[in-house]
Amino acid sequence: MDVTRRTQLSVLSLIVALMSFAWLFALPGRASAMDVSVLGYGAVGNGTTNDRAAIQAAIDAVNAAGGGTVNLPGGYTFLTGDLTLKSNVTLNLNANAVLKESQNTAHYAHAQTYGRLKSGSIPWNAWADNNYPLIFAGPGTTNVAITGAGKIQMTYTGNDATSIVIHAIGFYQVDNFTISNITIDGATMYNIALRQSTNGVVTGVKTTNPATLNSDGVSLANCQNIRVYNNTLTTGDDGIYVWASYNDPRGGTWWSTANPIPTKNIEVDHNNVDVQCAGGCHGFLFINWTGGNPDQSTSEVSRVNVHDNTLKATYPIGALIDDPYTPGPRTPTESVTFKNNTLIPVNGGTKLDGNVASMPKTDFSGDADFAGITSSTTLLNTNFDGAGASSTTYKQTSFWTNEGGGGASNAAVGQPGGYYGYIQNFNLGYAGIYQGVHLTPGTYTFSASVQSSGASLRMFAVKASDGTVLQSTAFSGTGWTAKSITFTVATAGTYRLGIDNNGGASATAWGRIDSAALTTGGSGTSGTIFTTQTPVGYDNDTQYELGTKFYSTVAGSITKARIYTNATEGGAHTVRIWKASTGTVVAGPYTWSITAGTAGWKEFTLPAALTIAANTDYIVSVSTSSDHWYPASSHGFDSPVNNGNLITYAGSGVFTTTSGAMPTSTYNNANYFRDVYFVP
């Protein structure tokens, strides 16, 4: 077991894919003010003399001069303890140069402890997570490289207890880096461990002769904008893995995940991975251990593209999805693609382990090897505050893919209830926020509350595999407006539902989305707003007009109004239905006399059914009677309450103390249990 234990058209889809990795072609070049040999700083290179101080002196000098290259010349073996790579420095291992790990603790700049696992109750707590890596780069380091045709030689005494067991390369909070063309031989722990690092490539690397278990190839923990390609990795444990981590208890010396960043824009391609452990290991692996994170969006995994690799392992593809340290919600994962990989299971394994299907994921795409494994079949985190998911820790962008200037915010913009999704910075290219869900043939309605800066934006339903637009509608209203589209799915697959910039290029334009819903059928379903909800309490403090703001995603008729009462409430009530945008009464006023004596729902049949338009806000209001009794559930509308085609908002419970006026005020997002019966 591993020590970590382990849209407008099809063209638009291509553009979006390319944009996802545009950073790759904009990495700044290395500074070249100096080009030095470590021999000039006193390195001996005989394989027995400690050359750490000399090599570090060369790195420090080049860094102080503004950058350049530190060369390890060929034909020499440089014995060393841990080295710290610094900004604007390239460490170049020339052909036939060897950088050799020392097993003498006196040769190290940081204290090292012999052994593999620390004692105590924390599982898989390796000394390598306490001991510094052989080559380390830390927070704030930028523009660095480890290159060349030379070799990093890791060493092992044959006994964990007498060996310094460390990672060959470990980067933490490093930006803009390249690791290329080197060979790492004899690893006893990870070959390359990247932690919360950004904008980097690992290419042309060979790992050979793994000495022990735990000799993983490339580990990416909470990283962004990384490409791992054209590597040949022979490992004693997992080959390449993407690790989402939150507050892992093993960190704290040279790395930590207490303040994670989301994993995004990871491309793993054209690698040859041969995993030689006896069983249970993976060629490519997701490790999603974020159970304790109160906001899963800060450690989510998005836009991971794994393609054209050869992966040989017990399980060529796998996932670890339950945090062993802090059990809790599973990591939200979106926009993951597996394509054209050659999967070779050994040791009686299978191409995929059983956890891949269980990962909570949206906008998932896999080829024939992933038959039956799909995106979520329902919208998740529908109001960006946790609705539609099993835990309110799923909020902000959890399960939503954002392209370009997309994200989530809880700034007060007239939309009650916390977070909403947004798009902006259209001058930088495509901007969209969407969720990919697996749909089977049928008719569906996607609805949401949307807002624009005034620019013409687009709500869409798009087939993920080829960018075919099934349906779309433009919107430009500067106030929050209900919008919906109805579309038909002909073949099962992943479909993207969301909003985008509709080709706009303004630097100041923006769009927002909230309270999303996906319902089956385009003709609508009969029903009420509330289903199983009941009041938390009752009050009788004064006279009120009490209401619920709502809309329907399809046109239809309101045939009844209803309210929930306690056994005491009775007398004459007044029923009205209002068009919210104009404040006009479209049904009523009707006098409704209720007889006290029983608690529960009471229904009033409208003298004439009210025809309502789709995606238009209405308020159903029923006054209190002379006894002033009414039901109330404080915070009952912290999130929308939706049923079928009937959609509400956070803060849909409204009131006024002015008799006969349209209620518009809110208090603690309370629900006053005013409802309608809708027939499409």
XYZ file of C-alpha atoms in Angstrom, residues 15 170 217 238 241 263 266 296 433 497 550 607 609 619 656:
15
model
C -11.105 25.965 -27.864
C 10.023 17.291 -3.310
C 6.515 7.727 -9.637
C 1.610 3.738 -7.697
C -1.461 9.966 -8.912
C -6.533 20.544 -7.997
C -3.801 18.367 -14.885
C -14.995 21.130 -0.292
C -19.810 27.794 -15.696
C -25.974 22.711 -18.386
C -42.265 31.274 -6.955
C -63.222 30.499 -8.496
C -58.081 28.872 -12.545
C -46.354 35.648 -5.231
C -45.975 42.984 4.850
